[in-house]
Coordinates of C-alpha atoms in Angstrom, one line a residue:
M63 CA 18.0 -21.8 -22.2
T64 CA 19.5 -19.6 -24.9
T65 CA 20.3 -16.1 -23.9
G66 CA 17.3 -14.8 -25.8
A67 CA 14.8 -17.1 -24.0
A68 CA 16.6 -16.1 -20.5
E69 CA 16.4 -12.4 -21.0
R70 CA 12.5 -13.5 -22.1
R71 CA 11.6 -15.3 -19.2
S72 CA 13.7 -12.6 -16.9
F73 CA 11.1 -9.8 -18.9
T74 CA 8.1 -11.9 -18.2
M75 CA 8.8 -12.3 -14.1
F76 CA 9.5 -8.9 -13.9
K77 CA 5.8 -7.8 -16.0
L78 CA 4.2 -10.4 -13.2
Y79 CA 6.1 -8.6 -10.5
I80 CA 4.3 -5.1 -11.6
L81 CA 0.7 -6.9 -12.0
F82 CA 0.9 -8.1 -8.7
L83 CA 2.7 -5.2 -6.6
Y84 CA 0.3 -2.4 -8.6
G85 CA -2.9 -5.1 -8.1
A86 CA -2.5 -5.1 -4.2
F87 CA -2.1 -1.4 -3.8
S88 CA -4.9 -0.7 -5.5
L89 CA -7.0 -3.0 -2.8
L90 CA -5.4 -1.1 0.0
F91 CA -6.0 2.4 -1.2
T92 CA -9.4 1.8 -2.7
Y93 CA -10.9 -0.3 -0.3
V94 CA -8.7 1.3 3.0
P95 CA -10.7 4.2 3.5
L96 CA -14.2 2.3 3.8
L97 CA -12.3 0.1 6.5
F98 CA -11.4 3.1 8.6
L99 CA -15.0 4.5 8.0
E100 CA -16.4 1.2 9.5
H101 CA -13.8 1.6 12.5
G102 CA -16.1 5.0 13.0
L103 CA -13.3 7.4 12.3
T104 CA -14.0 10.6 10.4
R105 CA -13.3 12.2 6.9
F106 CA -10.6 14.5 8.2
Q107 CA -9.4 11.6 10.4
I108 CA -9.1 9.5 7.3
G109 CA -7.6 12.8 5.4
M110 CA -4.9 12.8 8.1
L111 CA -3.9 9.2 8.0
M112 CA -3.8 9.0 4.6
A113 CA -1.0 12.4 4.3
G114 CA 1.1 10.2 6.9
G115 CA 2.1 8.8 3.3
P116 CA 3.1 11.8 1.7
F117 CA 4.8 13.0 4.6
V118 CA 7.0 10.1 5.5
S119 CA 7.9 10.2 1.6
I120 CA 9.5 13.3 1.7
L121 CA 12.2 11.1 3.7
A122 CA 12.1 7.6 2.8
N123 CA 12.2 8.6 -1.2
P124 CA 15.3 10.4 -0.8
F125 CA 16.7 7.9 1.5
W126 CA 16.0 4.9 0.0
G127 CA 17.1 6.5 -3.7
Y128 CA 20.3 7.2 -1.9
W129 CA 21.0 3.8 -1.5
S130 CA 20.3 2.5 -4.5
D131 CA 22.5 4.7 -6.1
R132 CA 25.0 3.8 -3.7
M133 CA 24.6 0.3 -3.7
Q134 CA 23.7 0.2 -7.6
N135 CA 21.0 -2.4 -6.6
V136 CA 17.8 -1.2 -6.8
R137 CA 16.5 -4.9 -6.7
R138 CA 17.9 -5.7 -3.5
T139 CA 16.5 -2.3 -2.4
L140 CA 13.0 -3.3 -3.7
I141 CA 13.1 -6.9 -1.6
I142 CA 13.6 -5.3 1.3
L143 CA 11.0 -2.7 0.8
V144 CA 8.2 -5.3 -0.3
I145 CA 9.1 -7.5 2.7
C146 CA 9.0 -4.9 5.3
N147 CA 5.8 -3.6 3.9
L148 CA 4.2 -7.4 4.2
I149 CA 5.3 -7.3 7.9
V150 CA 4.7 -3.7 9.0
V151 CA 1.1 -3.6 7.6
Q152 CA -0.4 -6.0 9.4
P153 CA -1.9 -3.7 12.4
V154 CA -3.5 -1.3 10.4
F155 CA -6.3 -3.7 9.7
H156 CA -7.1 -4.6 13.1
L157 CA -6.4 -1.3 15.0
H158 CA -9.1 0.9 15.5
S159 CA -7.5 3.7 17.9
F160 CA -6.2 6.6 15.6
S161 CA -3.3 7.2 17.3
W162 CA -1.9 3.7 17.1
L163 CA -3.0 4.0 13.3
Y164 CA -1.3 7.2 12.5
L165 CA 1.7 5.6 14.2
V166 CA 1.8 2.3 12.3
L167 CA 1.0 3.7 8.7
L168 CA 3.8 6.3 9.1
L169 CA 6.0 3.2 9.4
Y170 CA 4.5 1.3 6.9
F171 CA 4.4 4.5 4.3
F172 CA 8.2 4.4 4.6
F173 CA 8.2 1.2 3.0
Q174 CA 6.1 1.6 0.5
S175 CA 5.7 4.8 -0.7
P176 CA 9.4 4.7 -2.2
T177 CA 8.1 0.9 -4.2
F178 CA 7.0 2.8 -7.3
S179 CA 9.7 5.2 -7.5
Q180 CA 12.7 2.0 -7.4
S181 CA 10.2 -0.1 -9.6
N182 CA 10.5 2.5 -12.4
S183 CA 14.0 3.3 -11.9
L184 CA 14.7 -1.0 -12.3
I185 CA 12.4 -0.7 -15.4
L186 CA 14.4 2.0 -17.1
S187 CA 17.6 0.2 -16.2
T188 CA 16.6 -3.3 -17.3
I189 CA 15.3 -2.0 -20.7
E190 CA 18.3 0.3 -21.4
N191 CA 20.1 -0.6 -24.8
T192 CA 17.2 -3.1 -25.6
P193 CA 14.4 -2.4 -27.9
Y194 CA 11.8 -2.4 -25.1
K195 CA 9.8 1.1 -23.8
F196 CA 8.7 1.9 -20.2
G197 CA 5.5 1.7 -21.4
T198 CA 5.7 -2.2 -22.2
F199 CA 6.0 -3.1 -18.3
R200 CA 4.2 0.0 -16.8
L201 CA 1.0 -1.3 -18.5
W202 CA 1.0 -4.4 -16.3
G203 CA 0.7 -2.1 -13.0
S204 CA -2.3 -0.6 -14.6
L205 CA -3.7 -3.9 -15.4
G206 CA -3.3 -5.3 -12.0
W207 CA -4.9 -2.1 -10.2
A208 CA -7.8 -2.5 -12.3
V209 CA -8.4 -6.1 -12.1
A210 CA -8.0 -6.3 -8.5
A211 CA -10.0 -3.5 -7.5
V212 CA -12.9 -4.7 -9.6
V213 CA -12.5 -8.2 -8.3
A214 CA -12.0 -7.4 -4.7
G215 CA -15.4 -5.2 -4.9
P216 CA -18.0 -8.1 -4.7
V217 CA -15.8 -10.3 -2.8
L218 CA -15.4 -7.6 0.0
T219 CA -19.1 -7.2 -0.3
A220 CA -19.8 -10.7 0.6
V221 CA -17.0 -11.3 2.8
G222 CA -17.0 -8.2 4.6
I223 CA -14.5 -5.2 4.6
E224 CA -12.9 -6.6 7.3
Q225 CA -11.5 -9.3 5.4
L226 CA -9.5 -7.0 3.4
W227 CA -6.2 -7.8 5.2
W228 CA -5.8 -11.6 3.4
L229 CA -6.6 -10.2 0.5
Y230 CA -3.7 -7.7 0.4
S231 CA -1.4 -9.7 2.0
G232 CA -1.7 -13.0 -0.2
I233 CA -1.3 -10.7 -3.5
L234 CA 1.6 -9.1 -2.2
M235 CA 3.4 -12.2 -1.3
I236 CA 2.8 -13.7 -4.8
S237 CA 5.0 -10.1 -5.7
L238 CA 7.3 -10.9 -3.5
L239 CA 8.1 -14.3 -5.2
F240 CA 8.5 -12.7 -8.8
V241 CA 10.7 -10.0 -7.4
F242 CA 12.9 -12.4 -6.7
S243 CA 13.1 -14.0 -10.4
I244 CA 14.2 -10.2 -11.9
P245 CA 18.1 -10.1 -12.6
Q246 CA 19.7 -7.0 -11.2
P247 CA 20.9 -4.8 -14.3
K248 CA 24.5 -4.0 -14.5
P249 CA 25.7 -1.3 -12.3
A250 CA 26.7 2.2 -13.6
A251 CA 31.0 2.3 -14.5
A252 CA 33.1 2.9 -11.7
G253 CA 33.8 6.5 -12.7
D254 CA 30.2 7.1 -13.2
A255 CA 29.4 5.7 -9.3
L256 CA 27.7 8.5 -7.5
P257 CA 28.9 8.5 -3.9
G258 CA 25.6 10.0 -2.4
G259 CA 22.0 10.2 -3.5
G260 CA 22.6 13.2 -5.8
F261 CA 20.0 15.3 -5.0
K262 CA 22.3 18.4 -4.6
Q263 CA 23.0 17.8 -8.3
L264 CA 19.2 17.4 -8.8
L265 CA 18.7 21.0 -7.4
G266 CA 21.3 22.7 -10.1
N267 CA 18.9 21.1 -12.9
R268 CA 16.5 24.1 -13.5
P269 CA 14.1 22.4 -16.1
F270 CA 13.6 19.3 -13.8
V271 CA 13.3 21.5 -10.8
M272 CA 10.3 23.3 -12.6
L273 CA 9.0 19.9 -13.5
L274 CA 8.9 19.2 -9.7
L275 CA 7.5 22.3 -8.4
L276 CA 4.7 22.2 -11.3
G277 CA 4.3 18.7 -10.7
V278 CA 3.0 19.7 -7.2
L279 CA 0.4 21.5 -8.1
I280 CA -1.4 19.0 -11.0
S281 CA -0.7 16.4 -8.2
V282 CA -2.9 17.8 -5.2
P283 CA -6.4 17.6 -6.5
N284 CA -5.7 14.0 -7.9
S285 CA -4.1 13.0 -4.4
I286 CA -7.6 14.4 -3.1
N287 CA -9.7 12.7 -5.4
S288 CA -7.2 9.4 -4.9
T289 CA -7.7 9.6 -1.1
F290 CA -11.6 11.1 -0.9
V291 CA -13.4 9.4 -4.4
S292 CA -14.3 5.9 -2.4
I293 CA -16.0 8.1 0.2
Y294 CA -17.3 10.4 -2.3
L295 CA -19.4 7.6 -4.1
T296 CA -20.4 5.6 -0.9
D297 CA -22.0 9.1 -0.1
M298 CA -24.0 8.8 -3.3
G299 CA -25.1 5.9 -2.4
G300 CA -22.6 3.3 -4.5
S301 CA -21.7 0.0 -2.7
A302 CA -18.3 -1.3 -2.3
T303 CA -18.9 -3.2 -5.9
W304 CA -19.5 -0.1 -7.1
I305 CA -16.1 1.3 -6.4
G306 CA -14.1 -1.6 -7.7
W307 CA -15.8 -0.7 -10.8
A308 CA -14.7 3.0 -10.6
A309 CA -11.5 2.0 -9.9
F310 CA -10.9 -0.7 -12.7
L311 CA -12.5 2.1 -15.3
S312 CA -9.9 4.3 -14.1
S313 CA -6.8 2.1 -14.7
V314 CA -7.8 -0.3 -16.7
F315 CA -7.5 1.6 -20.3
E316 CA -4.1 3.3 -19.0
A317 CA -2.9 0.2 -20.8
P318 CA -3.4 1.6 -24.3
V319 CA -2.4 5.0 -23.4
F320 CA 1.2 3.8 -22.4
L321 CA 1.6 1.8 -25.6
L322 CA 0.5 4.6 -28.0
L323 CA 2.9 7.0 -26.0
D324 CA 5.4 4.6 -26.6
R325 CA 5.1 4.5 -30.0
Y326 CA 4.3 8.2 -30.9
L327 CA 5.6 10.2 -27.8
K328 CA 8.7 12.6 -28.8
R329 CA 11.4 11.9 -26.3
D330 CA 12.8 15.8 -26.4
S331 CA 12.1 18.0 -23.4
R332 CA 10.0 20.4 -25.6
T333 CA 7.6 18.1 -26.7
M334 CA 7.2 16.5 -23.7
F335 CA 7.0 19.9 -21.4
V336 CA 3.9 20.8 -24.1
C337 CA 2.1 17.4 -23.5
L338 CA 2.2 18.0 -19.6
A339 CA 0.1 21.0 -20.3
L340 CA -2.0 19.4 -22.3
V341 CA -2.6 16.8 -19.8
S342 CA -2.8 19.1 -17.3
L343 CA -6.1 20.5 -18.8
L344 CA -7.3 17.6 -19.0
F345 CA -7.2 17.0 -15.1
S346 CA -9.1 20.8 -15.0
I347 CA -11.8 19.5 -17.3
R348 CA -11.7 16.1 -15.1
W349 CA -11.9 18.1 -12.0
L350 CA -14.9 20.3 -13.3
L351 CA -16.9 17.1 -14.2
M352 CA -16.2 15.9 -10.9
M353 CA -17.8 19.1 -9.3
L354 CA -21.3 18.7 -11.3
V355 CA -21.8 15.1 -11.2
D356 CA -24.8 13.8 -9.2
S357 CA -24.5 10.0 -9.6
P358 CA -22.8 7.0 -8.9
M359 CA -23.0 6.1 -12.2
Q360 CA -21.4 9.5 -13.6
L361 CA -18.5 9.3 -11.3
I362 CA -17.6 5.9 -12.2
F363 CA -17.9 6.9 -16.5
I364 CA -16.1 10.2 -15.7
Q365 CA -13.5 7.8 -14.0
L366 CA -12.3 6.8 -17.3
L367 CA -10.6 10.3 -17.8
H368 CA -8.1 9.2 -15.0
C369 CA -6.2 6.7 -17.7
I370 CA -5.5 9.7 -20.0
T371 CA -4.5 12.3 -16.9
Y372 CA -2.9 10.5 -14.4
G373 CA -1.4 8.0 -17.0
G374 CA 0.1 10.2 -19.0
Y375 CA 1.4 12.5 -16.5
Y376 CA 2.9 9.5 -15.1
Y377 CA 3.9 8.5 -18.4
I378 CA 5.6 11.4 -19.7
G379 CA 6.9 12.5 -16.0
T380 CA 9.0 9.8 -15.6
N381 CA 10.3 9.8 -19.2
L382 CA 11.1 13.3 -18.8
T383 CA 12.9 12.6 -15.9
G384 CA 15.1 10.0 -17.2
H385 CA 15.5 12.1 -20.1
L386 CA 16.6 15.3 -17.6
I387 CA 18.6 13.4 -15.7
P388 CA 22.0 11.5 -16.2
A389 CA 21.7 7.8 -15.8
R390 CA 24.1 7.8 -12.6
M391 CA 21.4 9.9 -10.7
R392 CA 18.5 7.7 -12.1
A393 CA 17.1 6.5 -8.8
S394 CA 17.6 9.8 -7.0
G395 CA 15.8 11.7 -9.7
Q396 CA 12.6 9.0 -9.9
A397 CA 12.8 9.5 -6.2
A398 CA 12.6 13.2 -6.7
F399 CA 9.7 13.0 -8.5
A400 CA 7.5 10.4 -7.0
L401 CA 8.3 13.0 -3.9
T402 CA 7.0 16.0 -5.2
W403 CA 3.9 13.9 -7.0
G404 CA 3.0 11.6 -4.0
G405 CA 5.1 13.3 -1.2
V406 CA 4.6 17.4 -0.7
S407 CA 1.5 17.4 -2.5
G408 CA -0.1 14.5 -0.4
I409 CA 0.5 16.0 2.8
F410 CA -1.6 19.4 1.7
A411 CA -4.1 16.9 0.0
G412 CA -4.9 14.7 3.2
F413 CA -5.3 17.7 5.3
A414 CA -6.8 20.4 3.2
G415 CA -8.9 17.5 1.3
G416 CA -10.5 16.2 4.5
W417 CA -11.0 19.9 5.9
M418 CA -12.6 21.1 2.6
Y419 CA -14.6 17.6 2.0
D420 CA -16.1 18.2 6.1
T421 CA -16.6 22.2 5.6
L422 CA -17.0 22.8 1.9
G423 CA -18.4 19.6 0.2
A424 CA -17.2 17.8 -2.3
G425 CA -18.4 19.8 -5.3
K426 CA -16.2 23.0 -4.0
M427 CA -13.5 20.9 -3.5
Y428 CA -13.4 19.7 -7.1
G429 CA -13.6 23.2 -8.4
I430 CA -11.0 24.4 -6.6
G431 CA -8.9 21.3 -7.9
A432 CA -9.8 22.5 -11.1
G433 CA -8.5 26.0 -10.5
V434 CA -5.4 24.7 -9.3
S435 CA -4.8 22.5 -12.3
L436 CA -5.5 25.0 -14.7
I437 CA -2.4 27.2 -12.8
G438 CA 0.3 24.1 -13.7
M439 CA -1.1 24.2 -17.4
I440 CA 0.3 27.7 -17.7
G441 CA 3.2 26.7 -15.8
F442 CA 4.0 24.3 -18.5
L443 CA 3.4 26.4 -21.5
L444 CA 5.9 28.9 -20.2
I445 CA 8.3 26.7 -19.5
W446 CA 7.6 25.4 -23.3
R447 CA 7.8 29.0 -24.7
G448 CA 11.2 29.6 -22.9
M449 CA 12.7 26.6 -23.9
R450 CA 11.4 27.2 -27.7
Q451 CA 12.7 30.9 -27.4
S452 CA 16.2 29.6 -26.1
S453 CA 16.2 27.3 -29.3
A454 CA 15.6 29.9 -31.7
D455 CA 18.0 32.0 -29.9
R456 CA 21.0 29.4 -30.3
G457 CA 20.0 29.2 -33.9
T458 CA 19.6 32.8 -34.7
D459 CA 24.1 32.9 -33.4
A460 CA 24.7 29.9 -35.1
A461 CA 23.1 31.1 -38.3
A462 CA 25.2 34.6 -37.5
G463 CA 28.5 32.3 -36.7
V464 CA 28.4 33.5 -33.1

């Protein structure tokens, strides 16, 4: 097999790994709230359970990012994460006690939460110095998420939500088989190797820190929606099949969004920050529409905006992180981005979202999310304006010969 053919085969294996990994997580996060409802848990308890993942990710993302950078072997880290993920999750599907569920889910999220950020780090390392773009690989995750959710809906309606465990486990095992076929990218040069995870250095990067802080604001309403949208749809009379279609439409069109951004997005900080401001505005519009929805069909079609909002923010934020952070700290940078997007904000989303749903109702919960997203938009515009002014000042100094 020629070098070019071997490279294409390894890239194909990588895409299939992403496809099945996201497919497995789609099943879990789309349908496990319904399983918990079946077990007699309240919406607030479900919010608390799902908030455990973001809480654990505050420790898990830096921990696994540190070891990935230290070993310079992200592929090995991913193999460990997926295997442990598969083993630890099994009791989650069978326990009915809130206390035991909480403890087991905390352990599960320790291995699950860093998987996305470490996969992104491996993508960026693999495509470095190649003509491939990030979106070419990540779109397979969107397809996996969409197809798995819509196919599982009628299956679970027929066999019962209690059978979720074997669907999730089977798809995750397929993903594990493909990850063994992914080659490990060459490590950083010895002189560039990072002795630790690099988080102290990251905190000195002001634009990156601002990206993280504003990311918390934008991601809180999104995390609330991810946790409670299936319950919201069920409350309006939707079935597991409807929930599957909602998840399908929210993800399937991420693929063309990624391809368009691959082609047209300018890889400079100012452009990406102003694009994040635009995406934040679209998030606000999305939550306003969710506040006004009164039927399952309307909710399903509003989910189409997820492709542009979450897909756009995820893509731009991941690439902006890669642009702002040196290659030797890539795993730590992606871990920090994932930490704020799904970690700190997810804790607030789980507890506050459950409380707001039970006491204020879904409409007011989404209205508050719209206001929070607008604040994030203003923050990104202020960063863009500051960078533009700084660039203009440097140009003036250069013209003056300073």
